Coordinates of C-alpha atoms in Angstrom, one line a residue:
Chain A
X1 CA 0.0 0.0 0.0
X2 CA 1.3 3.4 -0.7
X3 CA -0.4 6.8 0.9
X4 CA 1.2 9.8 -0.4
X5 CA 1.2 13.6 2.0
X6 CA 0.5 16.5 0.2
X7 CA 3.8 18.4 0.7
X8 CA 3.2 21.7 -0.2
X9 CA 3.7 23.3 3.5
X10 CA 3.2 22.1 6.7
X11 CA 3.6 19.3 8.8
X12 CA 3.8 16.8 6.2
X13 CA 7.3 15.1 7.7
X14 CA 5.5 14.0 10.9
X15 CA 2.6 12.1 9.4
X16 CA 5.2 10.2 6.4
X17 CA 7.4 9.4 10.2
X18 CA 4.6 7.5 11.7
X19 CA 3.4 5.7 8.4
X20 CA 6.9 4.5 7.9
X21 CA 7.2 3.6 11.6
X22 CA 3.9 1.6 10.6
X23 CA 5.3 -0.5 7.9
X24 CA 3.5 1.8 5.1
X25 CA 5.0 3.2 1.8
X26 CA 5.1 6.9 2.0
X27 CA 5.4 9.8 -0.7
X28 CA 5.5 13.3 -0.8
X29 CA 2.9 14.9 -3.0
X30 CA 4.2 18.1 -4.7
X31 CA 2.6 17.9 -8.4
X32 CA -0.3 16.4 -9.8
X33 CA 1.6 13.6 -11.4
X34 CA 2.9 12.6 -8.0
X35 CA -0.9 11.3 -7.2
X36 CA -0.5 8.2 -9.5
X37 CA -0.6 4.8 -8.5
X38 CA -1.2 6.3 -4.7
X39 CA -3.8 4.4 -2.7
X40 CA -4.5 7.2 -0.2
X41 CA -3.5 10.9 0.6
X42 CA -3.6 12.8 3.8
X43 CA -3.6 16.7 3.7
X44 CA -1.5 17.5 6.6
X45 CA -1.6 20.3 9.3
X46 CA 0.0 23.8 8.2
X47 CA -1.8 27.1 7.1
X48 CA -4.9 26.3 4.9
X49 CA -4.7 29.4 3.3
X50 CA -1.0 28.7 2.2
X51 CA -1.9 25.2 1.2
X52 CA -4.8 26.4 -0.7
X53 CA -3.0 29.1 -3.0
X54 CA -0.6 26.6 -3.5
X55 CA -2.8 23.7 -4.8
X56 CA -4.6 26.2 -7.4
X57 CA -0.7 27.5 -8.9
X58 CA 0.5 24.5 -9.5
X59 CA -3.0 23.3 -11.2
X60 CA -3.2 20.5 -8.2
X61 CA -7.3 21.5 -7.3
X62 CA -9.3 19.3 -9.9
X63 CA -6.6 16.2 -9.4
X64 CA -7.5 16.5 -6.0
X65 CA -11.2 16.6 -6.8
X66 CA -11.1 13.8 -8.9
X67 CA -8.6 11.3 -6.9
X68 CA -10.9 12.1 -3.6
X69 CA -13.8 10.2 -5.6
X70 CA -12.2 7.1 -5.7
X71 CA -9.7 7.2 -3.1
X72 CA -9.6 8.1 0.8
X73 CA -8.5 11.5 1.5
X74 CA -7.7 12.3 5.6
X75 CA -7.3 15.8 6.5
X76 CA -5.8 17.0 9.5
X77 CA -6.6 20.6 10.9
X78 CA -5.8 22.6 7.8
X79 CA -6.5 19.7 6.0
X80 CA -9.6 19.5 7.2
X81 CA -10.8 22.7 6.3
X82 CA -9.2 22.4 2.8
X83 CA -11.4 19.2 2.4
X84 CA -14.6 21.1 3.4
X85 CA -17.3 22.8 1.2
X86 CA -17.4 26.0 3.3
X87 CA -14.7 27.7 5.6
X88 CA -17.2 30.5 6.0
X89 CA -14.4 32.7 4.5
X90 CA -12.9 33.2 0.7
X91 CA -10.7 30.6 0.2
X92 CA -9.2 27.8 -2.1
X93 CA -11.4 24.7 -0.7
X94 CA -11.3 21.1 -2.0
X95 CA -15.6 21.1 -1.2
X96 CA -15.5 17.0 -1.3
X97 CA -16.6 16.7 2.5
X98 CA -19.8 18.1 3.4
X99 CA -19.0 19.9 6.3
X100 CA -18.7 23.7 7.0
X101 CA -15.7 24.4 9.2
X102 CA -15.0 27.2 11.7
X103 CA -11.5 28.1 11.3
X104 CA -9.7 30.0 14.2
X105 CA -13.1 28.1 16.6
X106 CA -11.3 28.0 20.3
X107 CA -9.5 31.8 19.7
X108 CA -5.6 32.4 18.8
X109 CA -2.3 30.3 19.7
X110 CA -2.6 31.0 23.5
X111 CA -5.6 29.1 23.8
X112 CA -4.8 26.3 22.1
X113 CA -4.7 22.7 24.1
X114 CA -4.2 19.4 24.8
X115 CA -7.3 17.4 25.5
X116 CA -8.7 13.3 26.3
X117 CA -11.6 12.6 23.5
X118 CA -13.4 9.6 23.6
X119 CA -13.4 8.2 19.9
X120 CA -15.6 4.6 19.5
X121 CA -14.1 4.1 16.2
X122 CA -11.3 3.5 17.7
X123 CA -11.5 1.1 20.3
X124 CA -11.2 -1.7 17.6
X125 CA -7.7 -0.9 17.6
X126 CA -6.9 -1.4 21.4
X127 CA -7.7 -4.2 23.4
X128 CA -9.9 -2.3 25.9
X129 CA -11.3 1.1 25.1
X130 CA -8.9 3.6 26.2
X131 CA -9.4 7.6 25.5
X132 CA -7.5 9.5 22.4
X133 CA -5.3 12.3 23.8
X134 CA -5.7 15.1 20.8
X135 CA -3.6 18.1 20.2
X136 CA -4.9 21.4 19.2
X137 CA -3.4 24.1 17.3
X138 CA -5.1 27.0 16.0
X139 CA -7.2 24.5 15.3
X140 CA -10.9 24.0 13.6
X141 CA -14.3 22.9 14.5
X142 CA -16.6 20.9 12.2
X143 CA -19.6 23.3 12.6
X144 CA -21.8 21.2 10.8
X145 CA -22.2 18.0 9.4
X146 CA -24.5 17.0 6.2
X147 CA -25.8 14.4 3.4
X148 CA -24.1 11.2 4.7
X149 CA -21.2 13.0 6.8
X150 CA -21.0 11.5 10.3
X151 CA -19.1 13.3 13.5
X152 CA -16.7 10.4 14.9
X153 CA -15.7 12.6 18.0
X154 CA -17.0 15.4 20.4
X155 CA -15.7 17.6 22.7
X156 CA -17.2 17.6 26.1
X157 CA -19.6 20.8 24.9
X158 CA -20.5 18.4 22.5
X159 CA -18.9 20.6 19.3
X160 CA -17.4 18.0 16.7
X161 CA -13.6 17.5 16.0
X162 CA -13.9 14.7 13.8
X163 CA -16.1 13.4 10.6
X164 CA -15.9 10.7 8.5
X165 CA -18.1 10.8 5.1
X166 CA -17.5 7.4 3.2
X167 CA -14.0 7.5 2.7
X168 CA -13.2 11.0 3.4
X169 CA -12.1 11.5 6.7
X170 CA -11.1 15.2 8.6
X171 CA -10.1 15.8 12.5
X172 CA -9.4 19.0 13.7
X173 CA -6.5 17.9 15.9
X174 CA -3.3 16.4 14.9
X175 CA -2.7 12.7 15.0
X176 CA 0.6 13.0 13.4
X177 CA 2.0 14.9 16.5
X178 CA 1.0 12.1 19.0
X179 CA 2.6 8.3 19.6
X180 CA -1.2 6.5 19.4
X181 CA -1.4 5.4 15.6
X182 CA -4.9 4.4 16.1
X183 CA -6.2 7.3 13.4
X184 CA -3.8 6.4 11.0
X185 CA -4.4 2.7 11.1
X186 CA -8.3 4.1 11.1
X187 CA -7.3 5.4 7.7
X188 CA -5.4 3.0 6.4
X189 CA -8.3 0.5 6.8
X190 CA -10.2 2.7 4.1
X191 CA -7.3 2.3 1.6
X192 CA -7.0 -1.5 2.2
X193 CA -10.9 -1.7 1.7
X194 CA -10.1 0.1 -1.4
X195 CA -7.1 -1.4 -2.3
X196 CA -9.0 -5.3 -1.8
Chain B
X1 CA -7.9 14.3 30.9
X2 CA -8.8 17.7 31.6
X3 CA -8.4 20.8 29.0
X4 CA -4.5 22.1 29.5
X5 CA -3.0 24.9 27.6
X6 CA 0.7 26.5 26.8
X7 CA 2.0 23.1 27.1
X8 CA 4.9 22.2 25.4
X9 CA 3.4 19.9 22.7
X10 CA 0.7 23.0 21.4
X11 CA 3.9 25.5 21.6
X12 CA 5.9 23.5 20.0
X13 CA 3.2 22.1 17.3
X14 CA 2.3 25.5 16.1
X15 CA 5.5 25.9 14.6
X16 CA 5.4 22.4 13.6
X17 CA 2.3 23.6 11.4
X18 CA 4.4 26.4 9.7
X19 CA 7.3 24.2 8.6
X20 CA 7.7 24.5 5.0
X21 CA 7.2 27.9 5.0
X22 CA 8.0 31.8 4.8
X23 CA 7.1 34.3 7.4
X24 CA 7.2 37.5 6.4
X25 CA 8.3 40.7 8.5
X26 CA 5.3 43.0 7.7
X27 CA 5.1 47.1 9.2
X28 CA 1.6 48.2 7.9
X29 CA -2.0 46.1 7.5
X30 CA -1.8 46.5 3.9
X31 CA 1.9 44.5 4.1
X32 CA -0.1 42.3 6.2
X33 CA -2.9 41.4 3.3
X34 CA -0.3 41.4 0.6
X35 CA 2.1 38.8 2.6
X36 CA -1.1 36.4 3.3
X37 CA -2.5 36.7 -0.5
X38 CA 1.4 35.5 -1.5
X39 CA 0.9 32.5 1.0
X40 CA 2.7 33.3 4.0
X41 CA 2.5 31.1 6.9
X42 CA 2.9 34.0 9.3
X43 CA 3.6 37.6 9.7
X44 CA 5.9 39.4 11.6
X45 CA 4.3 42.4 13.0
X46 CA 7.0 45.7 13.6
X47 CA 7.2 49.2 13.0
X48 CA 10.2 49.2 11.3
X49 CA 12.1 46.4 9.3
X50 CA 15.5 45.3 10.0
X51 CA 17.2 47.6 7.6
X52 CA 15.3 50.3 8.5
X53 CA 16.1 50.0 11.7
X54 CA 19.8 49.5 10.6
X55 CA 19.4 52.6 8.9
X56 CA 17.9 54.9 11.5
X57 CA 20.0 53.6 14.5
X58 CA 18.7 54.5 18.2
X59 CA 17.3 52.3 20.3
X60 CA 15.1 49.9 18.7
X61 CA 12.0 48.5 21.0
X62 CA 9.0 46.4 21.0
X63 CA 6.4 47.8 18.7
X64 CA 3.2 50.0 19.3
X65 CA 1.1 47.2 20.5
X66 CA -1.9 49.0 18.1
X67 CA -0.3 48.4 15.3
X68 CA 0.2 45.2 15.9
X69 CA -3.3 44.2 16.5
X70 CA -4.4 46.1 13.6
X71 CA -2.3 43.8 11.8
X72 CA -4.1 41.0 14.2
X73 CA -7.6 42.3 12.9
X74 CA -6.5 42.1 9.2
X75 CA -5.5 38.6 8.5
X76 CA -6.3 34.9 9.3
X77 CA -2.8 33.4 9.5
X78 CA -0.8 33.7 12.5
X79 CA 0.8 37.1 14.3
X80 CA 4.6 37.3 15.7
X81 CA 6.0 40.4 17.0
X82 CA 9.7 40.9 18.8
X83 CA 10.4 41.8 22.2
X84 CA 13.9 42.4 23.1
X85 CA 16.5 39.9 24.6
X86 CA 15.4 39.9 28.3
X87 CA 12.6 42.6 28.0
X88 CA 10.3 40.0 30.3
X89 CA 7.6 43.0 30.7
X90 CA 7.2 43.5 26.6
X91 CA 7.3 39.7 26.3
X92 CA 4.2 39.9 29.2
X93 CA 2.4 42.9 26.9
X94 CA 2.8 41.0 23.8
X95 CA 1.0 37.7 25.0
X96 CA -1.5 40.0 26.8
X97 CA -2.7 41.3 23.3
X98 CA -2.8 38.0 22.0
X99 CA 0.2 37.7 19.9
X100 CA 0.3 34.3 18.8
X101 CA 4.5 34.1 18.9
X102 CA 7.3 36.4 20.0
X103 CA 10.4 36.8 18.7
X104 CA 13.0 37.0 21.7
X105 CA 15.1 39.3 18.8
X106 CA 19.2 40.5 18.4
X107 CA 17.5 42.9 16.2
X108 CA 15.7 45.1 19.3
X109 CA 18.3 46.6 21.2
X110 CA 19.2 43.8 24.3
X111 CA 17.2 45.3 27.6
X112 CA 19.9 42.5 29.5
X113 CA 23.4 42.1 28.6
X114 CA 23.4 38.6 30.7
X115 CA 20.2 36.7 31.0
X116 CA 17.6 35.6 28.2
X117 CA 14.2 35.7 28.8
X118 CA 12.3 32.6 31.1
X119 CA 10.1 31.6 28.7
X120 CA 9.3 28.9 30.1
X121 CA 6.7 31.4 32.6
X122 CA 4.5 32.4 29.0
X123 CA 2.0 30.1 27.5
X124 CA 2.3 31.8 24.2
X125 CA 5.3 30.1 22.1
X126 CA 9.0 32.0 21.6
X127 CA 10.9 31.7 18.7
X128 CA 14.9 32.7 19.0
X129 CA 18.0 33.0 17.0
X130 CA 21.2 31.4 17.4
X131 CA 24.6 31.2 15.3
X132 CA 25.5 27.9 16.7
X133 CA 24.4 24.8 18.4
X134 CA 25.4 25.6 21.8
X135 CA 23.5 29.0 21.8
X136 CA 20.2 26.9 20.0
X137 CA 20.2 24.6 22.8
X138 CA 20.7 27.3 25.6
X139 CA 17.6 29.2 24.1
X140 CA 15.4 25.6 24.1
X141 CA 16.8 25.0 27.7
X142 CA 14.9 28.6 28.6
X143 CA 12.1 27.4 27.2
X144 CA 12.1 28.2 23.2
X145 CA 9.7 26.2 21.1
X146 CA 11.1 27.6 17.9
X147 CA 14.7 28.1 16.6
X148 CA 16.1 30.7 13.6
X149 CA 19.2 30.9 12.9
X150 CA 20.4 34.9 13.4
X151 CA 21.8 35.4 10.2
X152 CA 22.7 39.4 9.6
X153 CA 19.2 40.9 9.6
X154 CA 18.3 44.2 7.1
X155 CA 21.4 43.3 5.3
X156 CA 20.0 41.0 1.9
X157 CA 23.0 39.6 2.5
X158 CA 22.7 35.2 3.1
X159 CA 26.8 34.9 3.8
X160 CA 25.8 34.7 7.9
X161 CA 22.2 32.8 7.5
X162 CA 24.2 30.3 5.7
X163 CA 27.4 30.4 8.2
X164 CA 24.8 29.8 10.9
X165 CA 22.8 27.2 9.9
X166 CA 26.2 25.2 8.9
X167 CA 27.3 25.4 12.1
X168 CA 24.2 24.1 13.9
X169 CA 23.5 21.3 11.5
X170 CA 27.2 20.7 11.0
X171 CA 27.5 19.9 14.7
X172 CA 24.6 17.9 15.2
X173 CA 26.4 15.6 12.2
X174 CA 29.6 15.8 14.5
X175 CA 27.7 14.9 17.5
X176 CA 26.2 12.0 15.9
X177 CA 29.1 10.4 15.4
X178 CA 30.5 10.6 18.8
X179 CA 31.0 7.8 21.7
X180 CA 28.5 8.6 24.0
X181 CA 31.3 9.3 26.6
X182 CA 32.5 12.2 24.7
X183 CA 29.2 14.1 24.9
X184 CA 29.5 15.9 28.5
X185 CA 32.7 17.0 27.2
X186 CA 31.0 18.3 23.7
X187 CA 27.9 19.6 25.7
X188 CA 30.7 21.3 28.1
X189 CA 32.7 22.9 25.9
X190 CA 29.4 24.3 23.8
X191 CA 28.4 25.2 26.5
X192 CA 24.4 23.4 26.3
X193 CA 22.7 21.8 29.2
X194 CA 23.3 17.7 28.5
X195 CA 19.8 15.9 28.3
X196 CA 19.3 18.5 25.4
X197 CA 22.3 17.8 23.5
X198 CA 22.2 13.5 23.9
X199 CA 18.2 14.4 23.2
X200 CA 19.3 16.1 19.7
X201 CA 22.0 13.4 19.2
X202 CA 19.2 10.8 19.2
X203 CA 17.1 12.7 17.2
X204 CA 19.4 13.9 14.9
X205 CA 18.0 17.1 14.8
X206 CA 17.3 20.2 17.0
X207 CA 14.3 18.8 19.5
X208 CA 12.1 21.8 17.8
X209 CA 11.4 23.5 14.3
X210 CA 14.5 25.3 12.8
X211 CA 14.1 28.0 10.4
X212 CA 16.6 30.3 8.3
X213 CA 16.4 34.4 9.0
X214 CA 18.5 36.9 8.2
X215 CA 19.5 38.1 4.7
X216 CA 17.2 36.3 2.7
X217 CA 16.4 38.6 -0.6
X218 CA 15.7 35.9 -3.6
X219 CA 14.0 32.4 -4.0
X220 CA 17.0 31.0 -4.7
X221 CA 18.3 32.2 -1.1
X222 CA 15.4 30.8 0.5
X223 CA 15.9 27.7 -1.8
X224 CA 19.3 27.2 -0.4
X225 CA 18.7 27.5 2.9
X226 CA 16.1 25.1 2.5
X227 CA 18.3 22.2 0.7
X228 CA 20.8 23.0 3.4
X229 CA 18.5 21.2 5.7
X230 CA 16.2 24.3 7.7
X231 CA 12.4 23.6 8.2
X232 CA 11.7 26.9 6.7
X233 CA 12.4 30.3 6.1
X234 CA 12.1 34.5 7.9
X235 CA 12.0 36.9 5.0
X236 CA 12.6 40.2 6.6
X237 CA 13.5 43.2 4.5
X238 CA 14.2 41.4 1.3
X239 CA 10.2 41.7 0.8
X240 CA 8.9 44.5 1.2
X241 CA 12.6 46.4 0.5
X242 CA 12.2 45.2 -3.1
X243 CA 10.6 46.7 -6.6
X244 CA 7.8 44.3 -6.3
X245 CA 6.8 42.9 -2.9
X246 CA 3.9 40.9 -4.3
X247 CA 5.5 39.1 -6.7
X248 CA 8.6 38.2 -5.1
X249 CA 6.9 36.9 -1.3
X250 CA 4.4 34.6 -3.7
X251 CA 7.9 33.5 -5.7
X252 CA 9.8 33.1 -2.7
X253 CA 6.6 30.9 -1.3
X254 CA 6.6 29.0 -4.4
X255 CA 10.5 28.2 -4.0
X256 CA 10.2 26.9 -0.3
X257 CA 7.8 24.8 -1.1
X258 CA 9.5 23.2 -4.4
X259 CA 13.0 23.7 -3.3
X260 CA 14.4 20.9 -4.3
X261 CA 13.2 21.5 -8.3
X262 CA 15.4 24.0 -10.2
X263 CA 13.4 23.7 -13.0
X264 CA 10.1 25.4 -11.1
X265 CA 12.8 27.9 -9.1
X266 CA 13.7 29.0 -12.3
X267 CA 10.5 29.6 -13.5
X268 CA 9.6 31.4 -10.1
X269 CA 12.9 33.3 -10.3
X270 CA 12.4 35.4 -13.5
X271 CA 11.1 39.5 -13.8
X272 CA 10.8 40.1 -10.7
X273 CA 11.8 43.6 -10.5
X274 CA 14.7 44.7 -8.1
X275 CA 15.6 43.4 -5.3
X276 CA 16.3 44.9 -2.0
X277 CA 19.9 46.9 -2.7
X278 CA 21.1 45.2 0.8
X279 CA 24.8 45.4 2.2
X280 CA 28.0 43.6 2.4
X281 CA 28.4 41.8 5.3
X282 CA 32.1 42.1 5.4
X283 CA 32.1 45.8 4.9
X284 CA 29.9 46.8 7.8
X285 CA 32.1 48.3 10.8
X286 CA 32.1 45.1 13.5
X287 CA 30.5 47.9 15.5
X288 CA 27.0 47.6 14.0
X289 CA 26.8 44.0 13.4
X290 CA 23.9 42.3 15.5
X291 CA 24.2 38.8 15.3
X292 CA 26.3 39.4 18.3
X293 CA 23.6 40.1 20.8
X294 CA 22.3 36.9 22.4
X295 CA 24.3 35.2 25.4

């Protein structure tokens, strides 16, 4: 199986660490030809405005588009809101997830956190339920979710930091910044159901 | 778990999130707007930029916090603004307002000839320079969450940003390649506290992000630095110094990102007006160097 990281900013070295600690073939993703023969793609954490202008200059929006389809696409944070159909703000947007985002939701860098979730998607990857500890930054809320989108995770208010819509997943927090794999071998279950 | 913030992990991780990028040192909103529509991770919010400052000499302080939350009010991406080296009190004022980093900066006049600033008492995240391993690891060990190298700021000059990022990640090579019983020694004589040099010896990298400042006028500059091995790039004067600032931040955006192609840095290089007219290096007095200023 090979999952390629879209590598146009951000932290796109910390999620290819943990899929190569996992066993998994990863690429960086710079140019549209770099999507072939992938089997998945995650959108990694960085500035979705940045990530945005830099998918539509180097003609990257439509491959995107059309690869998200077929394949699974995971977003984290920025990546989230890139997958979205509405930031509520002008922006370069992906719109294959149908969920509006809140970007900015919890206030600026000083009030970012460190929180327990409980996720039950993934307690088939432990052998008792234990809780996810997620790391926020800047981060996102999934302000609403529609069609066939599902929230996977809540914070205690109840606001959503995770979806999943078919194979499209997007969490506000960062996976890639933590030692639990448990999202990424969430994920990678999508690409070996597509992959099989 | 219960909800903690200005941990380590969330100081740490927002820089984490701008790797792989250029922040840009910005003096009006309207810099501000034109720095995030080139793609700009982050802006530096100041009065005046580094050559400017060079220029009109006196003692250079913390900025008027209005401007910089004007510049806070103007764009989505994230704020920095510089305190000086062990100005505690403007560090305090800055993370009153908001500011999402500070810049503990050589390029402010010091307010302490001896002692850096405790960051670890803020829960907003500091970024600081160094020329040299020892002097990154010192900064983490006060509680940095962020490294640049110094460079020669407001100079368009790369000769130092390159010297200084050589060093660091030239050591770090060395230090791999040490017996383990030579590391106090190492970690003595550069003067870095030990668990954070055997911690960067197993990593093989400095424990946080690591970007280039200082000199940077052309996407090839920020190119090099780049392939050189930083996470990213400062763009201070060379910007908004130069004939056109909006083309050459979105070029020099498009080059960090695809550093490694010199096909697409050529593309990104051509017509882009004049760059910043910048200064030697080697024939400034030693006088008004400030790469010095850090201890």
């Amino acid at each position: 199986m090979r999952i390629g990281v879209l590598a146009l900013q951000g932290d796109f070295a910390e999620h290819i660490a943990v899929l190569r600690r996992m066993g998994v073939e990863a690429e960086e993703v710079r140019l549209p030809q770099h999507l072939h023969s992938l089997d998945g793609l995650i959108i990694p954490g960085g500035e979705s405005t940045t990530i945005g202008k830099l998918a539509v200059a180097y003609d990257l929006i439509e491959p995107l588009r059309d690869f998200g389809k077929e394949k699974p696409i995971w977003g984290t944070c920025a990546g989230a809101i890139f997958l979205s159909k509405d930031a509520r703000r002008q922006q370069p947007l992906l719109n294959l997830m149908d969920i509006t985002v809140e970007r900015n939701a919890f206030g600026r860098q000083v009030d970012s956190f460190e929180i327990d979730l409980d996720v039950p998607v993934l307690n088939q990857f432990s052998s008792e339920p234990r809780p996810y500890h997620a790391v926020f930054i800047r981060a996102p809320l999934i302000a609403s979710v529609e069609k066939d989108a599902q929230p996977l995770a809540c914070l205690p208010d109840g606001r959503i930091v995770a979806a999943r819509q078919g194979h499209l997943l997007a969490t506000s927090f960062h996976p890639e910044l933590t030692s639990d794999d448990r999202f990424h071998r969430y994920f990678l279950s999508f690409a070996e159901k597509a992959e099989s | 778990m219960e909800q903690q913030v200005g941990t380590f992990a969330v100081k740490k991780g927002l820089a984490q999130m701008l790797k792989g990028g250029v922040i840009m040192d910005v003096v009006t909103p309207e810099h501000a707007r034109i720095a995030e529509d080139a793609g700009a991770v982050a802006v530096m919010a100041l009065e005046r930029v580094p050559a400017d400052i060079r220029a009109h000499g006196g003692v250079a302080r913390m900025s008027d916090p209005e401007l910089i939350l004007k510049i806070m009010d103007t764009v989505s991406i994230p704020v920095m603004a510089k305190c000086r080296i062990g100005h505690f009190v403007e560090a305090q004022i800055l993370e009153a307002i908001g500011v999402d980093y500070i810049d503990e900066s050589e390029v402010l006049t010091p307010a302490d000839e001896h002692h850096h600033i405790n960051k670890h008492a803020f829960k907003v995240p500091f970024v600081c320079g160094c020329r040299n391993l020892g002097e990154a690891l010192r900064r983490i060990g006060e509680g940095a969450a962020m490294i640049r190298t110094k460079g020669e700021a407001g100079t368009g000059d790369v000769v130092e940003a390159v010297r200084h990022a050589r060093s660091v990640l030239g050591d770090i090579r060395r230090l791999q390649t040490m017996a383990e019983e030579e590391v106090m020694a190492f970690a003595k004589e550069i003067g870095a506290p030990y668990e954070l040099v055997m911690e960067t010896r197993a990593l093989g990298r400095l424990p946080v992000v690591n970007f280039a400042a200082g000199g940077i006028a052309t996407p090839a500059d920020a190119a090099m630095m780049m392939q050189l091995g930083v996470d990213g790039v400062f763009v201070g004067s060379g910007i908004f110094k130069s004939g056109d600032p909006a083309r050459r931040a979105a070029a020099i955006v498009k080059a960090v990102t695809h550093y490694n192609d010199p096909y697409i840095l050529a593309e990104v290089s051509r017509n882009l007006g004049e760059p910043m007219v910048g200064r030697q290096i080697s024939a400034i007095p030693e006088t008004e160097l400030i790469a010095g200023r850090g201890w």
